[in-house]
mmCIF file of C-alpha atoms in Angstrom:
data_model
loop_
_atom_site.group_PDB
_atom_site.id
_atom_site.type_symbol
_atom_site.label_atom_id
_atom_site.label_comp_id
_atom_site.label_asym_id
_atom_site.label_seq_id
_atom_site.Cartn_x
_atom_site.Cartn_y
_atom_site.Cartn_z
ATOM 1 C CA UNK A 1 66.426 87.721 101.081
ATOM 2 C CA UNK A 2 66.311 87.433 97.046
ATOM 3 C CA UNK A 3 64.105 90.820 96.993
ATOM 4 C CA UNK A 4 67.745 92.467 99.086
ATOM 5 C CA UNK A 5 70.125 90.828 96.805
ATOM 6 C CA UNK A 6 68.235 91.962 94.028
ATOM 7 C CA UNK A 7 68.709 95.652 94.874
ATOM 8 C CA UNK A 8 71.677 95.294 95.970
ATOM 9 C CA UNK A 9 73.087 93.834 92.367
ATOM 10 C CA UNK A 10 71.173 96.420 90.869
ATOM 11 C CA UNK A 11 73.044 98.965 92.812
ATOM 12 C CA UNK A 12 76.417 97.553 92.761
ATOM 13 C CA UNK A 13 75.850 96.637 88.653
ATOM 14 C CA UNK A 14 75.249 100.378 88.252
ATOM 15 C CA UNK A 15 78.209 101.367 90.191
ATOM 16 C CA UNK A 16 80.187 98.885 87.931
ATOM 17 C CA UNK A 17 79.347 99.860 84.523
ATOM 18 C CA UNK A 18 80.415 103.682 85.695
ATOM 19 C CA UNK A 19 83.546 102.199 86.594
ATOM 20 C CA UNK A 20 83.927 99.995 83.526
ATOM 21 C CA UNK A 21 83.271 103.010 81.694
ATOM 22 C CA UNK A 22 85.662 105.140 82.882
ATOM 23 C CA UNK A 23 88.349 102.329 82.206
ATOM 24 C CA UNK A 24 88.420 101.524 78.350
ATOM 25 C CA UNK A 25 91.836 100.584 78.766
ATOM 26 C CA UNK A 26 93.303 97.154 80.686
ATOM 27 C CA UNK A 27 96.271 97.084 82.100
ATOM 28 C CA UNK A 28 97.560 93.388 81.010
ATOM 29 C CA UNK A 29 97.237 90.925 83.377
ATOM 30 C CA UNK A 30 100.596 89.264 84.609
ATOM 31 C CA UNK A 31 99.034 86.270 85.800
ATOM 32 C CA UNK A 32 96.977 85.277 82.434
ATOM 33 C CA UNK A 33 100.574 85.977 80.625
ATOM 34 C CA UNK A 34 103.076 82.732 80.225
ATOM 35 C CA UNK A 35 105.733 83.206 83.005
ATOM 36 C CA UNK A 36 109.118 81.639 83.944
ATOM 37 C CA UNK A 37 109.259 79.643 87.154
ATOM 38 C CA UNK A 38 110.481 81.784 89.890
ATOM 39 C CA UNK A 39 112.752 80.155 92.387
ATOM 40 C CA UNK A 40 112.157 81.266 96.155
ATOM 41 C CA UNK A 41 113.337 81.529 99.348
ATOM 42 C CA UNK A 42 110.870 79.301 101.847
ATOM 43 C CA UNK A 43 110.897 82.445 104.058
ATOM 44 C CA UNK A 44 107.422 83.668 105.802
ATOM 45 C CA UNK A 45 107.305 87.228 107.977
ATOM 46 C CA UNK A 46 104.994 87.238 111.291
ATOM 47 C CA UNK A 47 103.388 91.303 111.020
ATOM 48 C CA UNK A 48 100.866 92.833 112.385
ATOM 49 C CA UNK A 49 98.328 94.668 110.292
ATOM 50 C CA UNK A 50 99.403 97.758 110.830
ATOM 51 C CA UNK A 51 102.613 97.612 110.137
ATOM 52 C CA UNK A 52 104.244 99.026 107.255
ATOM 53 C CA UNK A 53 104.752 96.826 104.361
ATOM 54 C CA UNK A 54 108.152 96.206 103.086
ATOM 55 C CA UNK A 55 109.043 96.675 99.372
ATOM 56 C CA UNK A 56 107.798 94.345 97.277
ATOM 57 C CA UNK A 57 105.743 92.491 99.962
ATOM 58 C CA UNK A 58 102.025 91.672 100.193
ATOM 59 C CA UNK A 59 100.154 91.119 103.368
ATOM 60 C CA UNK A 60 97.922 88.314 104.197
ATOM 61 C CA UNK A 61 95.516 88.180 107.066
ATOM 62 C CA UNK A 62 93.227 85.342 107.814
ATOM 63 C CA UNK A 63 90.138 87.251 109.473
ATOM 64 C CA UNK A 64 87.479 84.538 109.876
ATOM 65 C CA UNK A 65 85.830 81.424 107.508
ATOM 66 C CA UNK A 66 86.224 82.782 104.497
ATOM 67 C CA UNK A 67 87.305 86.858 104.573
ATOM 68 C CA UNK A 68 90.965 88.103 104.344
ATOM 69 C CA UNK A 69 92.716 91.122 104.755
ATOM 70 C CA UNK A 70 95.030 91.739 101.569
ATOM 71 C CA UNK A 71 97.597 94.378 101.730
ATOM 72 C CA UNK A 72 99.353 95.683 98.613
ATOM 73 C CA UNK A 73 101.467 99.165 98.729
ATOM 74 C CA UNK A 74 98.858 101.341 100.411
ATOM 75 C CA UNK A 75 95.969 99.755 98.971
ATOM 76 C CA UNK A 76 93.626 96.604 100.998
ATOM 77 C CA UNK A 77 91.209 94.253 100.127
ATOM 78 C CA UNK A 78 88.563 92.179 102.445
ATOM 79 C CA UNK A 79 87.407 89.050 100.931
ATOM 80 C CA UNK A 80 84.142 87.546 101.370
ATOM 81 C CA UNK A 81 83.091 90.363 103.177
ATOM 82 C CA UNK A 82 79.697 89.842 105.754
ATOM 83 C CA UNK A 83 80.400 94.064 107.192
ATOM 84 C CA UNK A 84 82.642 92.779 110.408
ATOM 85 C CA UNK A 85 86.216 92.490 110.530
ATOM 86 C CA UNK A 86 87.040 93.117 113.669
ATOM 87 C CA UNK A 87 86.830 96.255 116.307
ATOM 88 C CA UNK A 88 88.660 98.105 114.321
ATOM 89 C CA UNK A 89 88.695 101.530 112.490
ATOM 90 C CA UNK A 90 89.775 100.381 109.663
ATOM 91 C CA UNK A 91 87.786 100.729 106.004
ATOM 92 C CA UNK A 92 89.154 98.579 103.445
ATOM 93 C CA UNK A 93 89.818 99.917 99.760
ATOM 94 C CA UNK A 94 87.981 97.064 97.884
ATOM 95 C CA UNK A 95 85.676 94.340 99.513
ATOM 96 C CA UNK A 96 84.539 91.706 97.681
ATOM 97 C CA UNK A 97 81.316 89.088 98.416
ATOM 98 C CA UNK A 98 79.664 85.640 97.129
ATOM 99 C CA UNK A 99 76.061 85.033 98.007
ATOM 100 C CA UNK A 100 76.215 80.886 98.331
ATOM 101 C CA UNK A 101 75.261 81.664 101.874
ATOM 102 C CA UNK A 102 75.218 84.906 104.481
ATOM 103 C CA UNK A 103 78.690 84.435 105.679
ATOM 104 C CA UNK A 104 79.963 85.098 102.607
ATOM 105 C CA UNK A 105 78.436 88.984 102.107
ATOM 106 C CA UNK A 106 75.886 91.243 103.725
ATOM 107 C CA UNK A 107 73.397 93.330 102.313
ATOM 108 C CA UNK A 108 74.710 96.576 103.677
ATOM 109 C CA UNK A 109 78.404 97.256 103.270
ATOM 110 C CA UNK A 110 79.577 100.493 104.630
ATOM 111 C CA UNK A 111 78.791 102.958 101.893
ATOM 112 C CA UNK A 112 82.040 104.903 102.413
ATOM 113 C CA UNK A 113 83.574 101.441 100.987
ATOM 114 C CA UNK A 114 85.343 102.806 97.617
ATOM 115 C CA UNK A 115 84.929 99.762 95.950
ATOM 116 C CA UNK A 116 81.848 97.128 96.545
ATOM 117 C CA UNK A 117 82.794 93.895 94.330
ATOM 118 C CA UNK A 118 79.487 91.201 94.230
ATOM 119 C CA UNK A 119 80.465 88.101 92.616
ATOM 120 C CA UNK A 120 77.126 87.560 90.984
ATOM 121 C CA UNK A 121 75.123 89.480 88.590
ATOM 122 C CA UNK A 122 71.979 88.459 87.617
ATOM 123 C CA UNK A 123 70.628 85.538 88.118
ATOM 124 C CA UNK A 124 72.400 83.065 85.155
ATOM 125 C CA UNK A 125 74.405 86.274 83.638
ATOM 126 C CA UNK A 126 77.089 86.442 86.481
ATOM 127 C CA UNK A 127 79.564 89.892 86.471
ATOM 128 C CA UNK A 128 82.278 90.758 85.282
ATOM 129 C CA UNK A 129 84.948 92.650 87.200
ATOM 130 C CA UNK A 130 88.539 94.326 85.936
ATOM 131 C CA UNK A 131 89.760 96.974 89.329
ATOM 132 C CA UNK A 132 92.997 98.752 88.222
ATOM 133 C CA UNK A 133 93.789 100.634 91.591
ATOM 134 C CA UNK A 134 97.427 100.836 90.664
ATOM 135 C CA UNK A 135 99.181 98.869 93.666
ATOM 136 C CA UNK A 136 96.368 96.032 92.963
ATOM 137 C CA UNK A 137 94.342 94.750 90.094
ATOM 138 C CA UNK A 138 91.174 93.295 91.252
ATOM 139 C CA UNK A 139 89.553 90.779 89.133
ATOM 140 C CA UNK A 140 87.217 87.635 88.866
ATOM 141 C CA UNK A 141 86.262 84.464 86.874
ATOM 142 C CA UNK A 142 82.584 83.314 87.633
ATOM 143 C CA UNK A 143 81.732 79.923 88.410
ATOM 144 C CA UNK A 144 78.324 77.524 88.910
ATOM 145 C CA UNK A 145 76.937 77.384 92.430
ATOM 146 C CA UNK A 146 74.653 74.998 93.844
ATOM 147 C CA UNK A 147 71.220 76.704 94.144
ATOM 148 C CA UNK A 148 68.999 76.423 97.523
ATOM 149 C CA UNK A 149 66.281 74.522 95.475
ATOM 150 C CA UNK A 150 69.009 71.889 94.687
ATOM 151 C CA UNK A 151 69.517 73.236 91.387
ATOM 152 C CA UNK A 152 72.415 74.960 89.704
ATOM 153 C CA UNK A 153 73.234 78.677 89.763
ATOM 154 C CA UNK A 154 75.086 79.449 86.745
ATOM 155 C CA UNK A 155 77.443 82.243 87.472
ATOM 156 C CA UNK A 156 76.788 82.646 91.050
ATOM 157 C CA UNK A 157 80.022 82.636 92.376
ATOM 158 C CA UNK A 158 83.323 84.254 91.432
ATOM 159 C CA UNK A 159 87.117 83.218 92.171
ATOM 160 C CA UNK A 160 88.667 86.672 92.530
ATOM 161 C CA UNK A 161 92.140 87.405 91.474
ATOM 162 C CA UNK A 162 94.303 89.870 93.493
ATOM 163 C CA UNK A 163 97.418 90.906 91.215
ATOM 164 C CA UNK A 164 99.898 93.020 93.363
ATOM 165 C CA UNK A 165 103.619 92.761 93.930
ATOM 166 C CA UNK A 166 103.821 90.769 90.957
ATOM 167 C CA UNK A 167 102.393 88.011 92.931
ATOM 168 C CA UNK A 168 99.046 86.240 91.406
ATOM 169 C CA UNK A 169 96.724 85.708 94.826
ATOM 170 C CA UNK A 170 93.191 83.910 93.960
ATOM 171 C CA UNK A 171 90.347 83.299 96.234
ATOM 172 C CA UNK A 172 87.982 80.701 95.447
ATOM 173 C CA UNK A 173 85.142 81.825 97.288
ATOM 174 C CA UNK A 174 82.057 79.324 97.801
ATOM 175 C CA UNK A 175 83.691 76.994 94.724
ATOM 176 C CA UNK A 176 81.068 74.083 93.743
ATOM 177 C CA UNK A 177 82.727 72.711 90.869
ATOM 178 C CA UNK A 178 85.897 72.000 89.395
ATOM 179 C CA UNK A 179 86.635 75.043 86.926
ATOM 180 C CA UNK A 180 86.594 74.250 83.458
ATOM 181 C CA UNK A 181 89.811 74.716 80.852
ATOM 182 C CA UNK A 182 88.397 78.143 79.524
ATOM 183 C CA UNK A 183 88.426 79.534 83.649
ATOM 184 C CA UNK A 184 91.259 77.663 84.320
ATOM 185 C CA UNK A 185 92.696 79.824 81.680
ATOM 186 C CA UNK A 186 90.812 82.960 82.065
ATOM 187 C CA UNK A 187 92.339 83.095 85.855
ATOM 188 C CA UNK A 188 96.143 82.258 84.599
ATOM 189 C CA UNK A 189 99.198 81.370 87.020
ATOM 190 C CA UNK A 190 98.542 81.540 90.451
ATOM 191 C CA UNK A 191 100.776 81.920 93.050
ATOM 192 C CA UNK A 192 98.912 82.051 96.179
ATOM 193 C CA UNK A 193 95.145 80.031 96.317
ATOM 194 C CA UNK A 194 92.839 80.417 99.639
ATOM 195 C CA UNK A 195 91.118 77.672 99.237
ATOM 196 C CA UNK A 196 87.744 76.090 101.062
ATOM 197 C CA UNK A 197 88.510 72.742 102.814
ATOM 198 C CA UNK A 198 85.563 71.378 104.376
ATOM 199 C CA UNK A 199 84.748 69.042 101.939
ATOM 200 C CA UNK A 200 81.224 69.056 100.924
ATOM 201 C CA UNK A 201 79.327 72.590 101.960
ATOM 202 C CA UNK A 202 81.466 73.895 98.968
ATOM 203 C CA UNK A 203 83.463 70.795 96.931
ATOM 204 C CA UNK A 204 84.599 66.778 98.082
ATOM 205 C CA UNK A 205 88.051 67.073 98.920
ATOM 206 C CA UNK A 206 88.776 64.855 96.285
ATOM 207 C CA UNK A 207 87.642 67.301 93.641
ATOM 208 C CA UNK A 208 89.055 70.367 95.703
ATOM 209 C CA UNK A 209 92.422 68.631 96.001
ATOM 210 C CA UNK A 210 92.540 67.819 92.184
ATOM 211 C CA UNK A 211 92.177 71.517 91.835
ATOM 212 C CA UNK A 212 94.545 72.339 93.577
ATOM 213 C CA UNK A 213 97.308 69.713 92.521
ATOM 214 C CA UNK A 214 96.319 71.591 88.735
ATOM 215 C CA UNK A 215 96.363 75.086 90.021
ATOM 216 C CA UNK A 216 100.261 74.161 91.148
ATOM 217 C CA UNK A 217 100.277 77.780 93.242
ATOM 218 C CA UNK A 218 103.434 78.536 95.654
ATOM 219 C CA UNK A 219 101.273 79.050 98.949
ATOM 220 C CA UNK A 220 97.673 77.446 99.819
ATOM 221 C CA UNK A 221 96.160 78.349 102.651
ATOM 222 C CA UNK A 222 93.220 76.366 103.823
ATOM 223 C CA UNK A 223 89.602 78.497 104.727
ATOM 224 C CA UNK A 224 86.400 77.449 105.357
ATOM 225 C CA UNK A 225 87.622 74.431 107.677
ATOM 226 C CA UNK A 226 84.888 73.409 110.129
ATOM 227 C CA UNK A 227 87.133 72.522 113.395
ATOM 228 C CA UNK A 228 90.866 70.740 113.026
ATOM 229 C CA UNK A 229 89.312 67.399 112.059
ATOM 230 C CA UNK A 230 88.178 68.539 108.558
ATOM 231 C CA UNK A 231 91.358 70.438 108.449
ATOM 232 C CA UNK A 232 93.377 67.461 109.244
ATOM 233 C CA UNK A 233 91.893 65.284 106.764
ATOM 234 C CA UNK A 234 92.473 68.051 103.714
ATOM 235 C CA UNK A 235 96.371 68.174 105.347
ATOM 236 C CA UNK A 236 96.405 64.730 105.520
ATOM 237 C CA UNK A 237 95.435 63.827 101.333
ATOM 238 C CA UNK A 238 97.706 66.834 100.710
ATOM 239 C CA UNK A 239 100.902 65.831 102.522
ATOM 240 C CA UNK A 240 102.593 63.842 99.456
ATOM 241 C CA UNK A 241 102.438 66.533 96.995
ATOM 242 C CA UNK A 242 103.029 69.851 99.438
ATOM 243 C CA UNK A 243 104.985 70.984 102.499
ATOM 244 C CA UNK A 244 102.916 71.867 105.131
ATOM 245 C CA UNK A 245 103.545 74.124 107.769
ATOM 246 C CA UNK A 246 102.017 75.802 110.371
ATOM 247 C CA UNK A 247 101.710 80.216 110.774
ATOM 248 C CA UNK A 248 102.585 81.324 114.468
ATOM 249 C CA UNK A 249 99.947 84.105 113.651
ATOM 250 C CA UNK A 250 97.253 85.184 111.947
ATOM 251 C CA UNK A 251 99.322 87.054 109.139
ATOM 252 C CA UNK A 252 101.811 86.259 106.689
ATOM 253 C CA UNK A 253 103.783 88.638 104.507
ATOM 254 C CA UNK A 254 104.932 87.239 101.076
ATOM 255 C CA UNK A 255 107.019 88.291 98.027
ATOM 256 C CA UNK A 256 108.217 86.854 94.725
ATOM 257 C CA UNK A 257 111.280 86.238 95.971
ATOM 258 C CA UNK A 258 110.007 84.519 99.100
ATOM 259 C CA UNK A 259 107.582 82.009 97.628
ATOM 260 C CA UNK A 260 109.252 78.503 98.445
ATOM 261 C CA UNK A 261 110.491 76.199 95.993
ATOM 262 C CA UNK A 262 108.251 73.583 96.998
ATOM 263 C CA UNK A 263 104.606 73.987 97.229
ATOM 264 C CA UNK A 264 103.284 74.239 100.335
ATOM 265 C CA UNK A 265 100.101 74.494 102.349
ATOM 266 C CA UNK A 266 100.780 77.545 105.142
ATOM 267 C CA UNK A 267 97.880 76.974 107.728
ATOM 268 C CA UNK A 268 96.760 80.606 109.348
ATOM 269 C CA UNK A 269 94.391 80.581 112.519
ATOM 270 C CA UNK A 270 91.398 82.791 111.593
ATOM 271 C CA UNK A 271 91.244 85.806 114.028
ATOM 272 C CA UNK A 272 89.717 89.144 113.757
ATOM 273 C CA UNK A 273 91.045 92.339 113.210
ATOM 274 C CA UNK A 274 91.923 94.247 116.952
ATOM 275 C CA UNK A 275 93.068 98.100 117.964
ATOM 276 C CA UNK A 276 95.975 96.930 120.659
ATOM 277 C CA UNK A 277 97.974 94.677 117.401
#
């Protein structure tokens, strides 16, 4: 297994610096920049993922553990990406992986993938990634992981940032620690946070709640739950600070203008991608 991830950075660190560059020039980020509060509408649109989008909307589909379907314009993005989504015919614009464990990437994505984003570099050195595909900027901040010798990765992991719509939408991946003030900063506002809830393969839910009470986004919605007991007990430490409701589907579709005024928790049942939606 290290022998495969070591081509495979090698591979997808030379594909990288081509793309890095080709790209001299950044297109600033609006999440890093100060922003106004936005007042919403608490307003959430079932849709299948076909569907067109409407103006100004992203699409968010909760696939399985930790991999989502984000839809932005006519561009998509897989997170945590292990090569199955679904039985579907469907290739997605960007994926992107963490290697804390095999359900989080796979050694083979489909090479007609445009856009194969690791969150780890070499070992210690992490990666840096800055995807300007127009509809969506693509984007990460690494963090520690917990190595399988019991040690401490440095850079292993990566919270990636989807900007689209004008909406901020960050994935925390296989998070281990609480991020420091320079990522706290380096990632900026965030108005939508997938975040992993089972409270100790990735972070205590004391320290993953803390994050999230600091992060302050519009929409979390809880991944990497382990059966509805270790979901309830994240909903239930939550319940003070955030409205929490519950999807009738798989997919929400969320704007600006639709984030609610209060924070709230928006709990999706994973479910793979399917031809007959």
């Amino acid at each position: 297994m290290p022998v495969i991830r070591i081509v495979l950075s090698c591979l997808l660190l030379a594909t990288q610096a081509a793309t890095q560059a080709a790209a001299q020039e950044r297109r600033p980020s609006h999440c890093i920049a100060l922003a106004q509060e936005t007042p919403g509408l608490s307003y959430v649109h079932k849709a299948g993922f076909r569907d067109v989008l409407p103006e100004y909307g992203v699409r968010l589909r909760y696939i399985a553990h930790a991999s989502f379907l984000i839809q932005a314009g006519d561009i998509s993005a897989v997170t945590d990406f292990t090569g199955f989504i679904g039985n579907v015919d469907f290739i997605p614009d960007v994926v992107t992986m963490n290697h804390a464990h095999e359900t989080h990437w796979t050694a083979s994505p489909d090479p007609i993938i445009p856009h194969v984003l690791p969150g780890w570099g070499p070992v210690g050195e992490g990666i840096e990634h800055h995807l300007d595909l127009g509809a969506m900027v693509v984007r990460n901040v690494s963090t520690d992981i917990r190595s399988f010798a019991g040690g401490v990765e440095p850079k292993g992991n990566s919270i990636f940032v989807f900007e689209a719509e004008g909406l901020c939408i960050a994935h925390l991946g296989h998070l281990h620690h609480e991020p420091s003030d320079d990522q706290y900063a380096a990632l900026g506002r965030m108005d939508v946070v997938m975040a992993p809830v089972d409270g100790g393969f990735t972070m205590d839910l004391g320290s993953m709640m803390r994050v999230l009470r600091r992060v302050k986004a519009s929409v979390v919605i809880p991944m990497h739950w382990f059966g509805d007991a270790t979901l309830g007990r994240f909903l239930g430490g939550m319940e003070d600070d955030f409205a929490i409701t519950f999807a009738k589907a798989s997919e929400i579709e969320l704007s600006l203008r639709s984030l609610p005024d209060r924070p709230t928790i928006m709990v999706l049942r994973p479910a793979y991608l399917r031809e007959d939606e």
